[in-house]
CSV table of C-alpha atoms in Angstrom, one decimal:
chain,number,residue,atom,x,y,z
A,626,MET,CA,0.0,0.0,0.0
A,627,MET,CA,2.8,2.4,0.9
A,628,LYS,CA,4.4,1.9,-2.6
A,629,LYS,CA,1.1,2.8,-4.3
A,630,ILE,CA,0.9,6.0,-2.3
A,631,SER,CA,4.4,7.1,-3.0
A,632,VAL,CA,4.0,6.4,-6.8
A,633,SER,CA,0.7,8.4,-6.8
A,634,MET,CA,2.4,11.2,-5.0
A,635,LEU,CA,5.3,11.2,-7.6
A,636,VAL,CA,2.8,11.3,-10.4
A,637,ALA,CA,1.0,14.3,-8.8
A,638,LEU,CA,4.2,16.1,-8.1
A,639,SER,CA,5.4,15.7,-11.7
A,640,PHE,CA,2.1,17.0,-13.0
A,641,VAL,CA,2.3,20.1,-10.7
A,642,THR,CA,5.9,20.6,-11.8
A,643,LEU,CA,5.0,20.5,-15.5
A,644,THR,CA,2.0,22.7,-15.2
A,645,GLY,CA,3.7,25.1,-12.8
A,646,CYS,CA,6.1,26.3,-15.5
A,647,SER,CA,3.5,28.4,-17.2
A,648,SER,CA,3.1,32.1,-16.5
A,649,PRO,CA,-0.1,33.4,-15.0
A,650,ASN,CA,-0.5,35.9,-17.8
A,651,PRO,CA,1.1,34.6,-21.0
A,652,TYR,CA,-0.2,37.2,-23.4
A,653,GLY,CA,1.4,40.1,-25.2
A,654,ASP,CA,0.6,42.4,-22.2
A,655,ALA,CA,2.7,40.4,-19.7
A,656,TYR,CA,6.0,41.9,-18.6
A,657,GLY,CA,8.9,40.3,-16.9
A,658,ALA,CA,10.8,42.0,-14.1
A,659,SER,CA,13.7,42.8,-16.4
A,660,GLU,CA,11.4,44.7,-18.7
A,661,THR,CA,10.2,47.2,-16.1
A,662,ARG,CA,11.7,50.7,-16.0
A,663,SER,CA,13.3,50.2,-19.4
A,664,ILE,CA,12.9,52.7,-22.3
A,665,GLN,CA,11.0,51.3,-25.3
A,666,GLN,CA,10.7,52.7,-28.7
A,667,VAL,CA,7.1,53.3,-29.7
A,668,TYR,CA,5.8,53.1,-33.2
A,669,TYR,CA,2.2,53.5,-34.5
A,670,GLY,CA,0.7,51.6,-37.4
A,671,THR,CA,-2.3,49.8,-38.7
A,672,ILE,CA,-2.9,46.0,-38.8
A,673,VAL,CA,-2.7,44.7,-42.4
A,674,LYS,CA,-3.2,41.0,-41.6
A,675,ALA,CA,-3.8,38.9,-38.4
A,676,GLU,CA,-3.3,35.2,-38.8
A,677,PRO,CA,-3.6,32.6,-36.0
A,678,VAL,CA,-0.5,30.5,-35.3
A,679,THR,CA,0.6,27.8,-32.8
A,680,ILE,CA,3.5,28.7,-30.6
A,681,ASP,CA,5.4,25.4,-29.9
A,682,ALA,CA,6.8,24.4,-26.5
A,683,SER,CA,10.5,24.9,-25.9
A,684,ASP,CA,12.9,22.1,-25.9
A,685,GLN,CA,13.4,22.6,-22.2
A,686,THR,CA,9.8,21.8,-21.5
A,687,ASN,CA,10.1,18.5,-23.5
A,688,VAL,CA,13.2,17.6,-21.6
A,689,ILE,CA,11.5,18.0,-18.2
A,690,GLY,CA,8.5,16.0,-19.5
A,691,THR,CA,10.7,13.2,-20.8
A,692,ILE,CA,12.7,12.9,-17.5
A,693,ALA,CA,9.6,13.0,-15.3
A,694,GLY,CA,7.8,10.4,-17.6
A,695,ALA,CA,10.8,8.2,-17.6
A,696,ALA,CA,11.1,8.3,-13.8
A,697,ILE,CA,7.5,7.5,-13.3
A,698,GLY,CA,7.5,4.8,-15.9
A,699,GLY,CA,10.6,3.2,-14.5
A,700,LEU,CA,9.2,3.2,-11.0
A,701,LEU,CA,5.9,1.7,-12.1
A,702,GLY,CA,7.6,-0.9,-14.2
A,703,SER,CA,9.9,-1.9,-11.4
A,704,LYS,CA,6.9,-2.9,-9.4
A,705,VAL,CA,6.0,-5.6,-12.0
A,706,GLY,CA,7.2,-9.2,-11.2
A,707,GLY,CA,10.6,-9.9,-9.6
A,708,GLY,CA,14.2,-10.5,-10.6
A,709,THR,CA,15.1,-10.1,-14.3
A,710,GLY,CA,11.4,-9.6,-15.3
A,711,SER,CA,11.2,-6.6,-12.9
A,712,ASP,CA,14.4,-5.1,-14.4
A,713,ILE,CA,13.0,-5.5,-18.0
A,714,ALA,CA,9.7,-4.0,-17.0
A,715,ALA,CA,11.5,-1.1,-15.4
A,716,ILE,CA,13.5,-0.4,-18.5
A,717,GLY,CA,10.4,-0.7,-20.7
A,718,GLY,CA,8.4,1.4,-18.4
A,719,GLY,CA,11.1,4.1,-18.4
A,720,LEU,CA,11.2,4.2,-22.2
A,721,LEU,CA,7.4,4.3,-22.6
A,722,GLY,CA,7.1,6.8,-19.7
A,723,GLY,CA,9.8,9.1,-21.2
A,724,TYR,CA,8.0,9.1,-24.6
A,725,ALA,CA,4.6,9.8,-23.0
A,726,GLY,CA,6.1,12.5,-20.8
A,727,SER,CA,7.7,14.2,-23.8
A,728,GLU,CA,4.5,14.1,-25.8
A,729,ALA,CA,2.4,15.4,-22.9
A,730,ALA,CA,4.9,18.3,-22.2
A,731,GLY,CA,4.9,19.2,-25.8
A,732,ALA,CA,1.2,19.4,-26.0
A,733,ALA,CA,0.9,21.3,-22.8
A,734,GLY,CA,3.5,23.8,-23.9
A,735,GLN,CA,1.7,24.7,-27.2
A,736,ARG,CA,-0.1,28.0,-27.1
A,737,ASN,CA,-2.3,30.0,-29.4
A,738,GLY,CA,-0.6,32.9,-31.1
A,739,VAL,CA,-1.2,35.5,-33.7
A,740,ASN,CA,1.1,36.7,-36.5
A,741,LEU,CA,0.4,40.4,-37.0
A,742,THR,CA,1.5,42.1,-40.2
A,743,ILE,CA,1.6,45.9,-39.5
A,744,GLN,CA,2.1,48.9,-41.8
A,745,LEU,CA,3.9,51.6,-39.7
A,746,GLU,CA,3.1,55.3,-40.2
A,747,ASP,CA,6.4,55.7,-42.1
A,748,GLY,CA,5.3,53.1,-44.7
A,749,GLN,CA,7.5,50.2,-43.4
A,750,VAL,CA,5.7,46.8,-43.1
A,751,ILE,CA,6.7,44.6,-40.2
A,752,ALA,CA,5.5,41.3,-38.7
A,753,ILE,CA,5.3,40.3,-35.1
A,754,VAL,CA,4.2,37.0,-33.5
A,755,GLN,CA,2.9,37.1,-30.0
A,756,GLU,CA,0.6,34.9,-27.9
A,757,ALA,CA,-3.1,35.4,-28.6
A,758,ASN,CA,-5.1,37.2,-25.9
A,759,PRO,CA,-8.9,36.6,-26.2
A,760,ASN,CA,-9.4,40.1,-24.7
A,761,MET,CA,-7.2,41.7,-27.4
A,762,ILE,CA,-8.4,40.5,-30.8
A,763,PHE,CA,-6.7,42.3,-33.7
A,764,GLN,CA,-8.5,43.1,-37.0
A,765,PRO,CA,-7.2,44.4,-40.3
A,766,GLY,CA,-7.5,48.2,-40.4
A,767,GLN,CA,-7.1,48.5,-36.6
A,768,PRO,CA,-4.7,51.2,-35.4
A,769,VAL,CA,-2.1,49.7,-33.0
A,770,GLN,CA,1.0,50.7,-31.0
A,771,VAL,CA,4.2,48.7,-31.3
A,772,ASN,CA,6.5,48.8,-28.3
A,773,VAL,CA,10.1,47.7,-29.1
A,774,ASP,CA,12.8,47.0,-26.5
A,775,GLY,CA,15.9,45.7,-28.3
A,776,ASP,CA,14.9,42.6,-30.3
A,777,ASN,CA,11.6,42.2,-28.5
A,778,ALA,CA,8.4,43.8,-29.5
A,779,ARG,CA,4.7,43.6,-28.5
A,780,VAL,CA,1.6,45.0,-30.1
A,781,VAL,CA,-1.2,46.6,-28.3
A,782,PRO,CA,-4.4,48.4,-29.5
A,783,ARG,CA,-4.1,52.1,-29.8
């Protein structure tokens, strides 16, 4: 009974670890601590095109999922049988768990995004991809503000 409880706790802890990696506000209006009190260039323009995109999970998220899945699968597999059979089941469980963990982390890390093509007031046309915000839907012809800080930019309604 104790082994079942510890395995269940490990599964729950791994799930919390994987889901805890996401930001509470992942949209284009979320700022990190390093972005505060910094000067940003501001440009004004008009949305030319807004296309939905999928933002894929980072490799780091998949690595964490693979390791957690392999650990859980190995633990569960080691509880099957005894002797050599237990070792084989642990290896098989680790491989299957690693694959399942990687797939789950990849799916959990995918987010909805939007590819915005913008014509700036000076005539230049740029494109910016940012996470979609259901409270900030962009439409062609909509005036926007583009905030640029180094290589990073975000688009907000004007």
